[in-house]
PDB file of C-alpha atoms in Angstrom:
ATOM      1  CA  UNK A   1      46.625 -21.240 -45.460  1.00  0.00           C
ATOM      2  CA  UNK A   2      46.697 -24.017 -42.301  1.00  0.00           C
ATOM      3  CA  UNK A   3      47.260 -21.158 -40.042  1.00  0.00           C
ATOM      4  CA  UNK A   4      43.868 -19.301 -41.691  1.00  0.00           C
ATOM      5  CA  UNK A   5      41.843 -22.441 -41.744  1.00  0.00           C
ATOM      6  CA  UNK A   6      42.889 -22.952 -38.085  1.00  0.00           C
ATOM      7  CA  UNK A   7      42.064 -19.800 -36.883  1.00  0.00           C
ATOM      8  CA  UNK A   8      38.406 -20.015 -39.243  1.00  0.00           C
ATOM      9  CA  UNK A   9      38.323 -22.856 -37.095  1.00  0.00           C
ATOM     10  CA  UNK A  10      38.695 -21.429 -33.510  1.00  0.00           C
ATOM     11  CA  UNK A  11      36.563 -18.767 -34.008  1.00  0.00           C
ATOM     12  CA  UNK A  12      33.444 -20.803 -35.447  1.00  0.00           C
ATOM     13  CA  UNK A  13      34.013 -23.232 -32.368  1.00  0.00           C
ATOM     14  CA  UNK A  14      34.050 -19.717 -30.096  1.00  0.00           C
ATOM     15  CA  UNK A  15      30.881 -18.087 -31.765  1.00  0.00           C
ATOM     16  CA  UNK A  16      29.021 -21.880 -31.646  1.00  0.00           C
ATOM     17  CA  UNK A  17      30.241 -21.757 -27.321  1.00  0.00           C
ATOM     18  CA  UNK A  18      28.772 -18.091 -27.095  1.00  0.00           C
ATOM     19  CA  UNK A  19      25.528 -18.775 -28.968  1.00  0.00           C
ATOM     20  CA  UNK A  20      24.748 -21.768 -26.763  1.00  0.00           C
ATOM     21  CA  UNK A  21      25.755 -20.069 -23.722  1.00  0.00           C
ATOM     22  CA  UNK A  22      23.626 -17.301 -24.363  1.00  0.00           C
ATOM     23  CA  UNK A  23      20.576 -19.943 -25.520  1.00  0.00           C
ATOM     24  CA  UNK A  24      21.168 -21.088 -22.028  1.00  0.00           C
ATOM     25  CA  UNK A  25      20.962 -17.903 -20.154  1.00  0.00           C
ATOM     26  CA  UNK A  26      18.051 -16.633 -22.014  1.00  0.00           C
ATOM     27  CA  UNK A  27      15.844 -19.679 -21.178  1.00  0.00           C
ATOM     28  CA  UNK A  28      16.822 -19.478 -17.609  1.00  0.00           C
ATOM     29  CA  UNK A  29      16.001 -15.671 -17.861  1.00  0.00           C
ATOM     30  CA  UNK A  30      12.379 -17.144 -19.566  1.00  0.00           C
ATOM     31  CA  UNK A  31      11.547 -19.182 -16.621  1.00  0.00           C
ATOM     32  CA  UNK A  32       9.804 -16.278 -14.120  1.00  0.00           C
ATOM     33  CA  UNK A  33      10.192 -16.574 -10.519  1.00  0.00           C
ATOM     34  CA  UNK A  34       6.864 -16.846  -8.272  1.00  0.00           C
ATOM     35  CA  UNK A  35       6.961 -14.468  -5.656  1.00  0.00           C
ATOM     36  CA  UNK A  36       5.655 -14.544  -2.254  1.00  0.00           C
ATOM     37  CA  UNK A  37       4.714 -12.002  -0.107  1.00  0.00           C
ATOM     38  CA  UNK A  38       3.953 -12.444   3.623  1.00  0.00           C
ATOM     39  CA  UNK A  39       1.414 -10.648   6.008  1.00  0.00           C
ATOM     40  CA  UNK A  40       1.292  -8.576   9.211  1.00  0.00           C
ATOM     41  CA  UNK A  41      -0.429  -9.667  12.654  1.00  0.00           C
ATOM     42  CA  UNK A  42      -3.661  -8.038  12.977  1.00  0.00           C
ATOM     43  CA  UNK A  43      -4.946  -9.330  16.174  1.00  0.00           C
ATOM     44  CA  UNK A  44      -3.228  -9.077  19.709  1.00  0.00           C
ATOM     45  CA  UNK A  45      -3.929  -9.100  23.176  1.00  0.00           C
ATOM     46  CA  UNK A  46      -7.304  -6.986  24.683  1.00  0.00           C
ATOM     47  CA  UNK A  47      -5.103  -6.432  27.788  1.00  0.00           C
ATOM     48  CA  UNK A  48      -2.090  -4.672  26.155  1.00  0.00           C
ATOM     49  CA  UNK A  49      -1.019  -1.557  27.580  1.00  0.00           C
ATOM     50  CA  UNK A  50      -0.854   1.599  25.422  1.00  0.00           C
ATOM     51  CA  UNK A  51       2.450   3.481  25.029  1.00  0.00           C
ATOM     52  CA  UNK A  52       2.976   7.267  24.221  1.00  0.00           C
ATOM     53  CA  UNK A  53       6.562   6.537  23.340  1.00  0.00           C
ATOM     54  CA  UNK A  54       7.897   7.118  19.771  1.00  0.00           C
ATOM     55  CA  UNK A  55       9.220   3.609  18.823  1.00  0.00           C
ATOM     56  CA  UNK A  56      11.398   3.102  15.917  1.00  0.00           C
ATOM     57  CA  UNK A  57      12.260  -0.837  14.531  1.00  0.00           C
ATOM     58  CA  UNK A  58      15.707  -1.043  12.953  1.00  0.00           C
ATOM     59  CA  UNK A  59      16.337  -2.817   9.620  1.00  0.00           C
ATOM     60  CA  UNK A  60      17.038  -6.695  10.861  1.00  0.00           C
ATOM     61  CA  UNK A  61      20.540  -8.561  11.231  1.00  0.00           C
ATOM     62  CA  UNK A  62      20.797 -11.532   9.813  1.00  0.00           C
ATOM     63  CA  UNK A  63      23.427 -14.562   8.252  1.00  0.00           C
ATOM     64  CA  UNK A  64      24.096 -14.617   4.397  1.00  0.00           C
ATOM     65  CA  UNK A  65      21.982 -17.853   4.557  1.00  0.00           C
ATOM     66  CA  UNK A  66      18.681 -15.420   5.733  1.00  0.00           C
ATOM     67  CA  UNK A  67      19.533 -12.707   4.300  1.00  0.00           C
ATOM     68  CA  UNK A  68      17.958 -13.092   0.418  1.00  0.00           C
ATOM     69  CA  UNK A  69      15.031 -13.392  -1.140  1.00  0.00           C
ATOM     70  CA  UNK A  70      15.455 -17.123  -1.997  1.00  0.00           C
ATOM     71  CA  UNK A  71      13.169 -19.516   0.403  1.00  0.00           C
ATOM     72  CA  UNK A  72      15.695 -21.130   2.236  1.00  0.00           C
ATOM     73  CA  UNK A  73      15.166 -25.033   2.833  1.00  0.00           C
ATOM     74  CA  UNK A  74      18.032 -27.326   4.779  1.00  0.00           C
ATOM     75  CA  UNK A  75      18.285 -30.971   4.310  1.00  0.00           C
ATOM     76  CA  UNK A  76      20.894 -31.443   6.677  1.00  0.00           C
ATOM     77  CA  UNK A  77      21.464 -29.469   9.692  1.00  0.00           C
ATOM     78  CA  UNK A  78      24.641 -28.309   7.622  1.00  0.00           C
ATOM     79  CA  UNK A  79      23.107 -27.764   4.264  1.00  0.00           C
ATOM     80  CA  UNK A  80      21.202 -24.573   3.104  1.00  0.00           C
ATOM     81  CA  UNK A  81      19.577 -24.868  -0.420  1.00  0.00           C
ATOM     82  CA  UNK A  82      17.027 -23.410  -1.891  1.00  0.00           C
ATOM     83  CA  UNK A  83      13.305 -23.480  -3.612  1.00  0.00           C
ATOM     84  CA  UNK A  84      13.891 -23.099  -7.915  1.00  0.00           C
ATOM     85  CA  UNK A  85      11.620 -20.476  -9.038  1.00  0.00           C
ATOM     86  CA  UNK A  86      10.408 -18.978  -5.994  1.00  0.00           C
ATOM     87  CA  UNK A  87      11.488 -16.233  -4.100  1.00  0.00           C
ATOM     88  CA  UNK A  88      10.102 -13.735  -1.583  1.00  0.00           C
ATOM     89  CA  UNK A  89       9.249 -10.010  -2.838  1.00  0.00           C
ATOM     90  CA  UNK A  90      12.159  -8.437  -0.970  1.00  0.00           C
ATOM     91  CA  UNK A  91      14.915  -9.689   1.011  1.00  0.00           C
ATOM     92  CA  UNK A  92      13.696 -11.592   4.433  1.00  0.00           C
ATOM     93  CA  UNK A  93      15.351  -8.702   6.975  1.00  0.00           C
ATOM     94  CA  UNK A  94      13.601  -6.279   4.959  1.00  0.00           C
ATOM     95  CA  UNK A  95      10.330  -8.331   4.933  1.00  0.00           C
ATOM     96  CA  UNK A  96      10.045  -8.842   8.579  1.00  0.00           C
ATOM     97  CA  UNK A  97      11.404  -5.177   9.578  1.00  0.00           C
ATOM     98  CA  UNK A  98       8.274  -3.961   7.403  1.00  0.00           C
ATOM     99  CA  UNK A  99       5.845  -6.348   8.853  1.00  0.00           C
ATOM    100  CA  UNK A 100       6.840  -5.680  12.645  1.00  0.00           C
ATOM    101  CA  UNK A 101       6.299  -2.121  12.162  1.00  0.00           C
ATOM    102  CA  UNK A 102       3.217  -2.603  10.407  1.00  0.00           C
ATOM    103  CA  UNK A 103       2.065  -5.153  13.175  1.00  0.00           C
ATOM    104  CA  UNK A 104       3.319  -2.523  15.885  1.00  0.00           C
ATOM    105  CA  UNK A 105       0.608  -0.208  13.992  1.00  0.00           C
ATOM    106  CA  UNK A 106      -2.217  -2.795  13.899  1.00  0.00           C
ATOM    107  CA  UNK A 107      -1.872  -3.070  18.090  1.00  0.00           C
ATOM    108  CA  UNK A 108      -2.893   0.194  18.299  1.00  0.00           C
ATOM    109  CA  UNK A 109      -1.218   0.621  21.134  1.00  0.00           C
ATOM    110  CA  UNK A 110       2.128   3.165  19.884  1.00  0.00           C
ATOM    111  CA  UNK A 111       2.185   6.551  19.407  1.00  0.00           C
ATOM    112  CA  UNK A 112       4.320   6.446  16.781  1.00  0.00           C
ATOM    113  CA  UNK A 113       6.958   3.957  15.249  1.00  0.00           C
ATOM    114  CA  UNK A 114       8.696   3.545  12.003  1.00  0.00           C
ATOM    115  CA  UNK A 115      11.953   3.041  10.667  1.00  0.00           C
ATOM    116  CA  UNK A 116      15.016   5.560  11.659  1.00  0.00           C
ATOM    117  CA  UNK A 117      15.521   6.260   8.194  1.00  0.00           C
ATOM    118  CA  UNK A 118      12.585   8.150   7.815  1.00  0.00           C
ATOM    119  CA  UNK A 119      14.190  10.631  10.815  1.00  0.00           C
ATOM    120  CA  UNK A 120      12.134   9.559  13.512  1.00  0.00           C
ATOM    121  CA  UNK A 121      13.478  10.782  16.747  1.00  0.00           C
ATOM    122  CA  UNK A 122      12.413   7.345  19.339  1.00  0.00           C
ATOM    123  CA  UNK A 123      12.350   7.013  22.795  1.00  0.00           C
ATOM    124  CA  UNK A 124      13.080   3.533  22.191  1.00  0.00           C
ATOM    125  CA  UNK A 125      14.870   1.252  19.557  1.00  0.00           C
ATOM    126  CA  UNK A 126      13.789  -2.098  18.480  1.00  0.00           C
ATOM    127  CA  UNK A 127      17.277  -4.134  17.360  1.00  0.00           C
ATOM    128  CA  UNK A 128      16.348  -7.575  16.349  1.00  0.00           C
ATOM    129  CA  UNK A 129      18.578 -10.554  15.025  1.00  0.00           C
ATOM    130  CA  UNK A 130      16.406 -12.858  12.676  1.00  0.00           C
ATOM    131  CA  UNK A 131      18.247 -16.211  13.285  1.00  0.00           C
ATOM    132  CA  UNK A 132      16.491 -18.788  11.853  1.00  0.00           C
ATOM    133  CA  UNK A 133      14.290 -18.037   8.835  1.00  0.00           C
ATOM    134  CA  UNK A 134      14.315 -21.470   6.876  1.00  0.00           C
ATOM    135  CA  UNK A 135      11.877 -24.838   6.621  1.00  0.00           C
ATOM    136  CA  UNK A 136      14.083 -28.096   8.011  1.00  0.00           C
ATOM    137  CA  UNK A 137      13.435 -31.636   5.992  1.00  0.00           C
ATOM    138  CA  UNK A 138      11.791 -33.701   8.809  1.00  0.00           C
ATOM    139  CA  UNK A 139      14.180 -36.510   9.502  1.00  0.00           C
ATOM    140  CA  UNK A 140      12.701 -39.830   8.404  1.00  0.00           C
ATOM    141  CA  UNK A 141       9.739 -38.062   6.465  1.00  0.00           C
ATOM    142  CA  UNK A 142      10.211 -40.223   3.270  1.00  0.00           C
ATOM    143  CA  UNK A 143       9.375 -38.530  -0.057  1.00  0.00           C
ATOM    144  CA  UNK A 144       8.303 -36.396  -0.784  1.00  0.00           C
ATOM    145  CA  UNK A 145       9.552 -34.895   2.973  1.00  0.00           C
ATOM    146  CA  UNK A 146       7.830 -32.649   5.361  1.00  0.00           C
ATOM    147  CA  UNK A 147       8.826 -29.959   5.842  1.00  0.00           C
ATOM    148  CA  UNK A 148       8.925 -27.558   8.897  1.00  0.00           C
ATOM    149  CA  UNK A 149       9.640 -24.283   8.661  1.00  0.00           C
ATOM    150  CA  UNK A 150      11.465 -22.549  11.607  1.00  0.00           C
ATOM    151  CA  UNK A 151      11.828 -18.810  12.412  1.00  0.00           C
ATOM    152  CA  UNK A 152      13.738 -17.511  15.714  1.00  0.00           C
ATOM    153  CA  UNK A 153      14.077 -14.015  16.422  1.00  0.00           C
ATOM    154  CA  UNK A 154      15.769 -12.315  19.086  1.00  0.00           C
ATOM    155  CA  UNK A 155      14.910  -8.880  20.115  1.00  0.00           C
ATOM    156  CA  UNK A 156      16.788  -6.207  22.425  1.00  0.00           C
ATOM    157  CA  UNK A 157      14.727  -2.846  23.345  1.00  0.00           C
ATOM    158  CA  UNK A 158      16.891   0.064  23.779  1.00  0.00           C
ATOM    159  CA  UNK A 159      16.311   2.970  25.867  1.00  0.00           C
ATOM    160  CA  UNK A 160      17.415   6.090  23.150  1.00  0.00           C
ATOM    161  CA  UNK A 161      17.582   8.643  26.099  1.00  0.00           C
ATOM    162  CA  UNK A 162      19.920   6.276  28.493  1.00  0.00           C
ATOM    163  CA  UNK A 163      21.869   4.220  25.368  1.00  0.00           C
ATOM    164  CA  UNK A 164      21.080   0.524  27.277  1.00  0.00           C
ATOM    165  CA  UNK A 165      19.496  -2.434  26.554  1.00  0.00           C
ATOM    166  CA  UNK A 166      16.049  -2.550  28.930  1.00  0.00           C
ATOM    167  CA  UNK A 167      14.741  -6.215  27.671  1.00  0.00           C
ATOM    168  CA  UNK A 168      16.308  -9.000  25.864  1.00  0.00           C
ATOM    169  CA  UNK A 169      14.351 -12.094  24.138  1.00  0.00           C
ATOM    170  CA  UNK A 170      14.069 -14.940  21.433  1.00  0.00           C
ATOM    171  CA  UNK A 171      10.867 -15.687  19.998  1.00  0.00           C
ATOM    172  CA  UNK A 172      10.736 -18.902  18.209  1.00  0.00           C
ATOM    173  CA  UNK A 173       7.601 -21.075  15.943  1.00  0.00           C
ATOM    174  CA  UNK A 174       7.640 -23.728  13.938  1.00  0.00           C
ATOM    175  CA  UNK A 175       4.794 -24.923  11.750  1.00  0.00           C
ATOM    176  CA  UNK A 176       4.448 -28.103   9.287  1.00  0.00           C
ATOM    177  CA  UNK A 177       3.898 -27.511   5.848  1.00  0.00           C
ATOM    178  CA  UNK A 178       1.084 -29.078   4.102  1.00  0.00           C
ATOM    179  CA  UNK A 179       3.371 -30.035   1.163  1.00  0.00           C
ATOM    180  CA  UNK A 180       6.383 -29.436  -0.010  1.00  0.00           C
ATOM    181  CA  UNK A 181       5.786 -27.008  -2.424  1.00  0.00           C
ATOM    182  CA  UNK A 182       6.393 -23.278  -2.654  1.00  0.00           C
ATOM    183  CA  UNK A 183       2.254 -21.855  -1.978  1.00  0.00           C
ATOM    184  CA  UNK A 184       1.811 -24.330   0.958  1.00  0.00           C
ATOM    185  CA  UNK A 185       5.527 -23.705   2.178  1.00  0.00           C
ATOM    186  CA  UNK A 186       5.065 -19.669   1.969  1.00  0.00           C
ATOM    187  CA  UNK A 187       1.750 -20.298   3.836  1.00  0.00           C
ATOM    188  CA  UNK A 188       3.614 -22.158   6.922  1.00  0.00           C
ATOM    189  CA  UNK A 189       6.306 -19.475   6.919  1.00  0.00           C
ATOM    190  CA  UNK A 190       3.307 -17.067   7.083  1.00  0.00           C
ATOM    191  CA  UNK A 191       1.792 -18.727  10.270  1.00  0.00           C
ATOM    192  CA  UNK A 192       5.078 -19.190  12.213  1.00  0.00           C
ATOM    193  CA  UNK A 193       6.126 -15.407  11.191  1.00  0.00           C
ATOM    194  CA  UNK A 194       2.794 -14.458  12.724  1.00  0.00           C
ATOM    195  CA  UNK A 195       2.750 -16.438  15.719  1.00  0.00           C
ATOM    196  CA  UNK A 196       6.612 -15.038  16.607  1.00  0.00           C
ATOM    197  CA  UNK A 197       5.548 -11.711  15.771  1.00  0.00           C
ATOM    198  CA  UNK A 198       2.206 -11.492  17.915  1.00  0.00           C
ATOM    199  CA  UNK A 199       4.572 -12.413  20.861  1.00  0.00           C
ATOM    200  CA  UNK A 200       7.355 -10.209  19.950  1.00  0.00           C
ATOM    201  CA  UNK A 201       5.082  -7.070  19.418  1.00  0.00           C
ATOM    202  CA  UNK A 202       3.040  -7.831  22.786  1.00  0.00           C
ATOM    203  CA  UNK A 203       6.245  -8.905  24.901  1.00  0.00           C
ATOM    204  CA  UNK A 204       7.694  -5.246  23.120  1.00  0.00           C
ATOM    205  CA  UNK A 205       4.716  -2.957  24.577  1.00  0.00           C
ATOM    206  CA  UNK A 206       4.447  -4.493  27.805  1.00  0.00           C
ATOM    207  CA  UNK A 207       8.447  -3.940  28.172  1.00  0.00           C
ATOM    208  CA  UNK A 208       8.716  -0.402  27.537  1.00  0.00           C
ATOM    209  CA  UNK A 209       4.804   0.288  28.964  1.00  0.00           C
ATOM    210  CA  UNK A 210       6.867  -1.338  32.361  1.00  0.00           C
ATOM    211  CA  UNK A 211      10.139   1.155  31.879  1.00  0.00           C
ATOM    212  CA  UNK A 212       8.516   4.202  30.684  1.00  0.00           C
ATOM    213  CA  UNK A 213       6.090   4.195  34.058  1.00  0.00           C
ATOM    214  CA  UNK A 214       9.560   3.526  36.229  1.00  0.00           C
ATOM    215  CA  UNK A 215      11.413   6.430  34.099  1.00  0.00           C
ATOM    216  CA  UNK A 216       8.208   9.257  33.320  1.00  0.00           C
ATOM    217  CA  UNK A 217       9.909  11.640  31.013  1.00  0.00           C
ATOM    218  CA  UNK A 218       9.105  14.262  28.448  1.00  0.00           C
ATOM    219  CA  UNK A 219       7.727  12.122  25.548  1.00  0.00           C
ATOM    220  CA  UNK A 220       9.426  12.902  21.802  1.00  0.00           C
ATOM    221  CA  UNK A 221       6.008  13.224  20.562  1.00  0.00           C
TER     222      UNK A 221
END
């Protein structure tokens, strides 16, 4: 009889552990995310070149820290956190691969250009390393702190028909955010993204414009 009453015992504290564990889980599952979406650069240079080339922009490398959905916010140049309840609609690499190739499209100034898993055959590659995609507490900002976000690409062009690198560059903005809350932080990340890609998608053109005139050959398209 002590050994059933202990073992009655066990399992009611066992069943009373699960029940509020899954109470827990349940309200955190409640308690939606916001998600943030952020936009392509419309509006570039009158002076750009125009390329016949078939371009194609590869899916983006990036650390574990960038690489999520979560909007990533440091405290401390070694600590990564991030914003509760907010997120971005798809990972950031995916985000920014989508946006550059949509941004290449609003130049136009490209023949073609997409992403190589759709089977485009390019004449050049766009390989780019997104190395800082975060907002940095400003140091001495009080409370609440500002907050400025940072993003710092870096960019290689590759000629498809020759295998090399023909241009190699970081593109880096930072912009203040009005507060430090998710809407007004998604908005700065919005304007620096823009900025960086308006100068990576112009500085892009011009490069391969410049090598394709050196190297005329039989376009892809």
């Amino acid at each position: 009889m002590r050994w059933h009453a202990h073992m009655v015992a066990l399992s009611t504290i066992l069943l009373l552990t699960g029940c509020a564990g899954l109470g827990s889980l349940t309200k955190a599952v409640k308690q939606p995310n916001d998600l943030y979406v952020l936009t392509p650069k419309s509006t570039f240079s009158q002076s750009l070149p125009r390329i016949d080339q078939q371009v194609v922009v590869e899916e983006l490398t990036a650390t574990a820290a960038v690489d999520t959905d979560r909007i990533a916010v440091q405290p401390t140049p070694l600590q990564v956190q991030y914003l509760p309840q907010a997120r971005w609609v798809d990972r950031a690499p995916l985000i920014v691969q989508a946006l550059l190739i949509e941004s290449f499209e609003n130049s136009g100034k490209v023949a073609a250009v997409g992403r190589s898993t759709v089977g485009l055959r390019a004449d050049y590659q766009i390989v780019t390393e997104l190395r800082e995609f975060q907002a940095h507490v400003v140091p001495g900002s009080g409370q609440p702190p500002t907050l400025q976000v940072d993003v710092r690409m870096n960019i290689k062009i590759i000629d498809t028909y020759e295998d090399h690198i023909i241009g190699s560059r970081s593109f880096q903005e930072y912009q203040i955010s009005a507060s430090d809350k998710a809407p007004e932080l998604a908005a700065a990340f919005d304007e620096a993204l823009g900025d960086a890609m308006r100068d990576a998608v112009e500085w892009s053109i011009r490069t391969m414009h410049s090598h394709a005139s050196r190297n005329p050959r039989p376009s892809l398209n």
